[in-house]
Structures are given as structure tokens and as C-alpha cells.
Amino acid sequence: MFESLQDRLEGAFKNLKGEGRITDLNIASTIKEIRRALVDADVNYKIAKEFTDVVREKAQGEKVINAISPGQLMVKIVKDELVSLMGGEVAEFNSKGAPAVILIAGLQGSGKTTFSGKLASFLKNQKKLSPLLVAADVYRPAAMEQLRVLGGQIGVDVHIEEENKNPVEIAQNAIREARSKNKNVVIIDTAGRLAVDEAMMTEVANIKSAVNPNEILFVVDSMTGQDAVNTAKAFNDRLDFSGVVLTKLDGDTRGGAALSIKYTVNKPIKFISSGEKLDTIDIFYPERMAQRILG
Ligand code: GDP
């Protein structure tokens, strides 16, 4: 693991004691240090550079008061800026409808199916909703089976049509089933591929047009670093999604992908997933992620 940015900043300012103000001169090496630490935390280099330009501007002229060391002051400026760039507040999640429709999209292996189960469990237990899970991956029978098992574990019904190869029809049928069974939220788990591909995008876009979702959540593996940003951009260009889900935050990542993605596509991160167990889902708090990036 890397030395935390917080420690590095506090160390980098040892020489500043007694200078009174943060100036261009005494901040240069620290800015470099922040940039390096952000890149280590998986923030895209270009974004880290733009970020530090803003931090430099904010820091210049700041008075160093006795109660707080220059390093601590820089930590605060960086943290506030991280929080603000990641949206500041907790993003809204729209689950109102009869039923509300939530479309889950992302690459294969990103954690879509696992997250679909977690979200269903979260909405059932925390929001007291009655979810229906939908297996709309018609290419991998194993994905259908995985969702069936997850549904069983959390006590949520799963809509499966093994013989139907048309995901749009499956989604529409599922919404009909939800209405007839008084389910108030439908979570559609779509097919993914190992890389962004036109056929997959068209398929998800077709489901979107047919079911007019309340939320389209783009699921991305936080361990994929820089690739996460390109994937997010490709999905957003086609789907104009409403929020991001960052998965596998239990892994060895500082979570800088959160900053890069928000910066690049300007869509809020709504949930995080941090484990294989079904209760490891959380609402995204910019403040907590900023602290994690700082280390
Ligand atoms: P999908 O292909 O996008 O539906 O991805 P899956 O939900 O099948 O997940 C792919 C793999 O990642 C599985 O082995 C999951 O158990 C694992 N996985 C999913 N989410 C997480 C997570 O938050 N943390 C960890 N450690 N593993 C996860």
C-alpha cells in the first residue's frame, strides 16, 4: 500500500513553518506530491493535473494559523475539493413508481448481477419495497441461474424466461408481472461483454427505450483504474445513464476511479459495493470517498 497522501502532505510542509502564508514558491513541491498521490490512488493523470491547478489556486494566499499546520491546511483544502468534485451531497435515488424500473448495465464481470441482488435486498430491507429481479442476459444461462440463486437467498422473486432470446420482451413481460403481483420496483440485470461492443450497447439502448427506466445504473469495477473512465464514457455516450455503481471497493484500491468518473461523465455515483456478501452495499458518500482517496 502507498503512503497516505495525508502523511505525505504533512511531511512535505515541514519546511514551511513560520512562513505565515502558502505561496507559489513553498507550494510547488507539495502540488507535485498531491498529483503523484492522486495518480497512485487511480485518478486519471490529466484529471489529477487539473485538480491540483484548482487546489493551488485555492491554497495560495491562505494564511497559516498557529492552531493548524500548513500540511493540515493543505489536507483540508484537498479534501474539500475532492468532496465538492464528487458531487458534495449524497445523490438522489429515484425508486418511486408503479413499478419503478431500474436498469443495470456494465461490462461482464463488473459485478452487475451481484449488485442487482444487493440492490434488491437493500430496497427490500431498508426501503420496505417489494422488488422483482429480472434476468435479461439471454446469452449466458449461468447468469440467469446466478440471479435465481441470489433471489432465493434474499427472498426476492426473479423473472426468468429461459427460452426467450429477446431481452426487450423479457423486460416488458417482467414489468407486467410486477404490476400483477404488486411489486413496486423492477431491477433489470442486462447482458455484458468483456469489452464495450456495439451490439451490447444497442441491446441495452433498446431495453431503455422500451421500458423508460427511473434509473439507469452503470456498474464499474473500481479495480480497473483508468479503463473504468473510458468504459464509463462509452456507456454514457450511448445510454445517458443516471448514476454509477462502483464495485469491488473491498479490493486494493484507493477509489480514485470515483473522482475520475464523476469528473469525466459528470454523473453522480450512487452506490458502492464492497464484497461478495449481499449486505455489502452502501449509498455513496463523497466525504467518505474523499477520506479514502487521501488515505
Ligand atoms: P457481472 O458479470 O457483471 O454480472 O458480474 P458478477 O456479479 O457475476 O461478478 C463478477 C465476480 O465479481 C463474481 O465472482 C462476484 O462474486 C465478484 N464481485 C462482485 N461484486 C464484488 C465486490 O463488491 N467485491 C468483490 N470482492 N467481489 C465482487
XYZ file of C-alpha atoms and ligand atoms in Angstrom:
323
model
C 0.000 0.000 0.000
C 1.131 3.563 -0.656
C 1.994 6.084 1.991
C -1.130 8.117 2.563
C -1.486 11.496 0.914
C -2.361 12.884 4.276
C 1.004 11.789 5.687
C 2.855 12.969 2.607
C 1.278 16.412 2.783
C 2.021 16.828 6.418
C 5.614 15.769 5.742
C 6.030 17.990 2.693
C 5.284 21.116 4.673
C 7.791 20.622 7.429
C 9.895 23.454 5.962
C 7.067 25.908 5.761
C 6.837 26.547 9.476
C 6.940 30.220 10.255
C 6.375 31.482 6.718
C 2.867 32.621 7.540
C 1.237 32.133 4.163
C 1.098 29.499 1.469
C 2.855 30.942 -1.565
C 3.678 29.844 -5.103
C 7.197 29.139 -4.024
C 6.578 26.998 -0.988
C 3.709 25.057 -2.527
C 5.352 23.778 -5.758
C 6.747 20.522 -4.425
C 3.582 19.818 -2.470
C 1.422 20.199 -5.543
C 3.575 17.625 -7.284
C 3.209 15.361 -4.279
C -0.594 15.663 -4.364
C -0.643 14.906 -8.073
C 1.503 11.817 -7.606
C -0.641 10.597 -4.737
C -3.822 11.056 -6.762
C -2.365 9.073 -9.650
C -1.372 6.348 -7.158
C -4.990 6.367 -5.993
C -6.063 5.668 -9.608
C -7.102 9.173 -10.551
C -6.508 9.787 -14.249
C -3.324 11.897 -14.775
C -4.984 14.699 -16.711
C -7.677 14.989 -14.079
C -5.103 14.933 -11.282
C -3.313 17.802 -13.011
C -6.435 19.905 -13.415
C -7.393 19.109 -9.847
C -4.063 20.296 -8.470
C -4.303 23.508 -10.507
C -7.536 24.284 -8.680
C -6.030 23.310 -5.337
C -3.015 25.531 -5.992
C -5.277 28.484 -6.696
C -7.328 27.859 -3.573
C -4.295 27.392 -1.372
C -2.337 30.445 -2.482
C -2.532 33.265 -0.041
C -4.161 31.102 2.638
C -2.930 32.210 5.975
C -1.260 29.577 8.085
C -2.682 29.971 11.534
C -0.992 28.624 14.598
C -3.647 26.123 15.523
C -3.273 24.149 12.310
C -0.096 23.174 10.492
C 0.336 24.106 6.794
C 0.180 20.398 5.994
C -3.150 20.030 7.749
C -4.425 23.107 5.981
C -3.476 21.584 2.622
C -5.158 18.320 3.593
C -8.333 20.271 4.314
C -8.202 22.174 1.017
C -7.613 18.949 -0.926
C -10.341 17.086 0.915
C -12.930 19.847 0.467
C -12.130 19.989 -3.221
C -12.383 16.190 -3.588
C -15.769 16.198 -1.854
C -17.046 19.028 -3.988
C -15.849 17.384 -7.222
C -17.562 14.133 -6.298
C -20.870 15.934 -6.001
C -20.735 17.209 -2.431
C -24.024 15.710 -1.328
C -25.446 12.197 -1.411
C -27.208 11.764 -4.776
C -30.934 11.072 -5.005
C -32.082 7.615 -5.992
C -35.453 7.507 -7.695
C -37.370 4.380 -6.743
C -40.886 5.792 -6.998
C -43.214 4.225 -9.493
C -45.765 1.548 -10.103
C -43.411 -0.119 -10.593
C -40.171 1.869 -10.597
C -37.800 0.452 -13.213
C -34.066 0.225 -12.560
C -31.828 -0.804 -15.454
C -28.403 -2.231 -14.600
C -25.671 -2.020 -17.253
C -21.927 -2.585 -17.404
C -19.208 -4.906 -18.652
C -19.240 -8.610 -17.908
C -17.512 -9.285 -14.607
C -18.031 -5.745 -13.315
C -20.352 -7.086 -10.630
C -23.748 -6.335 -12.233
C -25.560 -9.473 -11.186
C -24.167 -9.402 -7.664
C -25.111 -5.743 -7.375
C -28.619 -6.389 -8.705
C -29.105 -8.835 -5.836
C -27.636 -6.413 -3.320
C -29.828 -3.569 -4.533
C -32.926 -5.746 -4.337
C -32.013 -6.698 -0.786
C -31.282 -3.066 0.133
C -34.585 -1.805 -1.289
C -36.492 -4.619 0.374
C -34.944 -4.253 3.810
C -34.103 -0.548 4.041
C -36.840 0.997 1.901
C -39.508 -1.618 2.544
C -40.145 -2.008 -1.176
C -41.174 -5.167 -2.937
C -38.649 -5.833 -5.744
C -38.714 -8.122 -8.740
C -35.366 -9.109 -10.234
C -35.202 -9.682 -13.998
C -32.663 -11.847 -15.811
C -32.231 -10.097 -19.165
C -28.884 -11.677 -20.067
C -30.048 -14.091 -22.758
C -26.551 -15.260 -23.726
C -25.364 -16.804 -20.512
C -27.668 -19.350 -18.894
C -25.272 -19.211 -15.932
C -26.173 -15.561 -15.379
C -29.864 -16.472 -15.131
C -29.041 -19.231 -12.696
C -26.844 -16.873 -10.637
C -29.734 -14.410 -10.322
C -32.150 -17.194 -9.418
C -29.823 -18.278 -6.601
C -29.347 -14.693 -5.381
C -33.097 -14.112 -5.382
C -33.547 -17.261 -3.315
C -31.001 -16.083 -0.769
C -32.705 -12.739 -0.200
C -36.285 -13.859 -0.634
C -36.937 -11.832 -3.805
C -38.767 -13.196 -6.865
C -36.795 -13.456 -10.098
C -38.347 -13.167 -13.548
C -36.679 -15.665 -15.874
C -37.655 -16.756 -19.401
C -35.186 -19.440 -20.341
C -36.442 -19.907 -23.905
C -36.864 -16.249 -24.784
C -33.913 -14.698 -26.619
C -35.404 -11.202 -26.735
C -34.316 -9.104 -23.726
C -36.715 -6.256 -24.595
C -39.669 -8.654 -24.434
C -38.376 -10.181 -21.202
C -38.146 -6.733 -19.612
C -41.645 -5.800 -20.759
C -43.103 -9.101 -19.567
C -41.393 -8.629 -16.218
C -42.961 -5.201 -15.745
C -46.353 -6.722 -16.494
C -45.668 -9.454 -13.945
C -44.617 -6.838 -11.387
C -47.877 -4.942 -11.865
C -49.974 -8.072 -11.487
C -48.104 -9.127 -8.357
C -47.948 -5.678 -6.751
C -44.176 -5.425 -6.937
C -43.156 -1.789 -6.816
C -39.618 -1.959 -8.141
C -38.210 -3.928 -11.072
C -34.441 -4.418 -11.321
C -33.292 -5.484 -14.781
C -29.891 -7.179 -14.965
C -28.665 -6.876 -18.555
C -26.005 -8.763 -20.513
C -22.414 -7.548 -20.512
C -19.412 -8.254 -22.721
C -15.757 -8.291 -21.885
C -15.228 -5.038 -23.777
C -17.512 -2.270 -24.971
C -19.221 -3.525 -28.102
C -21.796 -2.100 -30.431
C -24.261 -4.998 -30.245
C -24.348 -4.855 -26.454
C -24.848 -1.090 -26.457
C -27.675 -1.327 -28.972
C -29.327 -4.030 -26.911
C -29.254 -2.032 -23.674
C -30.349 1.115 -25.518
C -33.324 -0.825 -26.928
C -34.321 -2.003 -23.456
C -34.039 1.580 -22.257
C -36.380 2.892 -24.989
C -38.881 0.123 -24.337
C -39.148 0.416 -20.553
C -38.346 4.069 -19.815
C -36.379 3.420 -16.600
C -36.405 5.607 -13.482
C -32.734 4.910 -13.086
C -30.031 3.514 -15.344
C -27.118 2.454 -13.190
C -23.746 1.906 -14.794
C -21.778 -0.678 -12.813
C -17.999 -0.478 -12.905
C -15.196 -2.377 -11.216
C -13.175 0.158 -9.219
C -10.092 -2.031 -9.612
C -9.952 -1.353 -13.365
C -8.434 2.093 -12.789
C -8.002 4.146 -15.941
C -10.074 1.759 -18.047
C -13.038 2.498 -15.812
C -13.119 6.042 -17.128
C -13.118 5.029 -20.804
C -15.805 2.440 -20.191
C -17.935 4.969 -18.303
C -17.618 7.412 -21.173
C -18.614 4.820 -23.784
C -21.684 3.750 -21.792
C -22.718 7.298 -21.026
C -22.443 8.359 -24.673
C -24.933 5.661 -25.642
C -27.146 5.368 -22.581
C -27.011 8.724 -20.836
C -27.139 6.793 -17.552
C -28.392 8.360 -14.338
C -25.830 7.070 -11.889
C -22.730 4.999 -11.298
C -22.130 1.993 -9.057
C -18.540 1.388 -8.008
C -17.872 -2.237 -7.149
C -15.065 -4.208 -5.517
C -14.082 -1.413 -3.188
C -13.072 -4.122 -0.731
C -10.089 -4.701 -3.029
C -6.759 -2.967 -3.005
C -7.850 0.369 -4.457
C -7.872 3.866 -3.080
C -11.018 4.625 -5.040
C -9.693 7.353 -7.309
C -11.890 5.947 -10.085
C -14.777 7.671 -8.287
C -13.219 11.056 -8.875
C -12.187 10.367 -12.466
C -15.591 9.031 -13.479
C -17.532 11.850 -11.881
C -15.184 14.340 -13.488
C -15.394 12.746 -16.942
C -19.098 11.958 -17.330
C -20.481 14.298 -14.675
C -22.935 11.726 -13.363
C -23.296 11.027 -9.671
C -22.001 7.893 -8.050
C -24.997 6.467 -6.250
C -23.889 3.190 -4.685
C -20.763 1.325 -3.755
C -20.324 -2.398 -3.468
C -17.580 -3.825 -1.325
C -17.724 -7.558 -1.048
C -19.285 -10.758 -2.271
C -21.792 -10.907 0.582
C -25.194 -9.457 -0.182
C -25.244 -6.862 2.549
C -22.060 -5.152 1.364
C -23.820 -2.339 -0.460
C -23.772 1.270 0.598
C -25.004 4.622 -0.534
C -22.103 6.684 -1.907
C -20.906 9.382 0.467
C -18.487 11.835 -1.236
C -16.967 12.719 2.131
C -16.043 9.097 2.927
C -14.585 8.550 -0.528
C -12.512 11.734 -0.236
C -11.085 10.415 3.014
C -10.333 7.091 1.375
C -8.504 8.776 -1.511
C -6.493 10.792 0.989
C -5.631 7.525 2.740
P -21.406 -9.495 -13.889
O -20.783 -10.349 -14.960
O -21.210 -8.036 -14.166
O -22.826 -9.821 -13.609
O -20.551 -9.737 -12.563
P -20.858 -10.687 -11.297
O -21.891 -10.071 -10.437
O -21.074 -12.074 -11.753
O -19.473 -10.535 -10.524
C -18.248 -10.997 -11.082
C -17.373 -11.524 -9.933
O -17.040 -10.449 -9.067
C -18.063 -12.564 -9.077
O -17.112 -13.516 -8.712
C -18.537 -11.785 -7.865
O -18.618 -12.580 -6.700
C -17.444 -10.738 -7.732
N -17.912 -9.486 -7.118
C -18.988 -8.739 -7.440
N -19.060 -7.630 -6.676
C -17.998 -7.686 -5.827
C -17.485 -6.824 -4.787
O -18.025 -5.744 -4.477
N -16.351 -7.234 -4.170
C -15.712 -8.396 -4.501
N -14.602 -8.716 -3.847
N -16.151 -9.204 -5.460
C -17.267 -8.869 -6.123
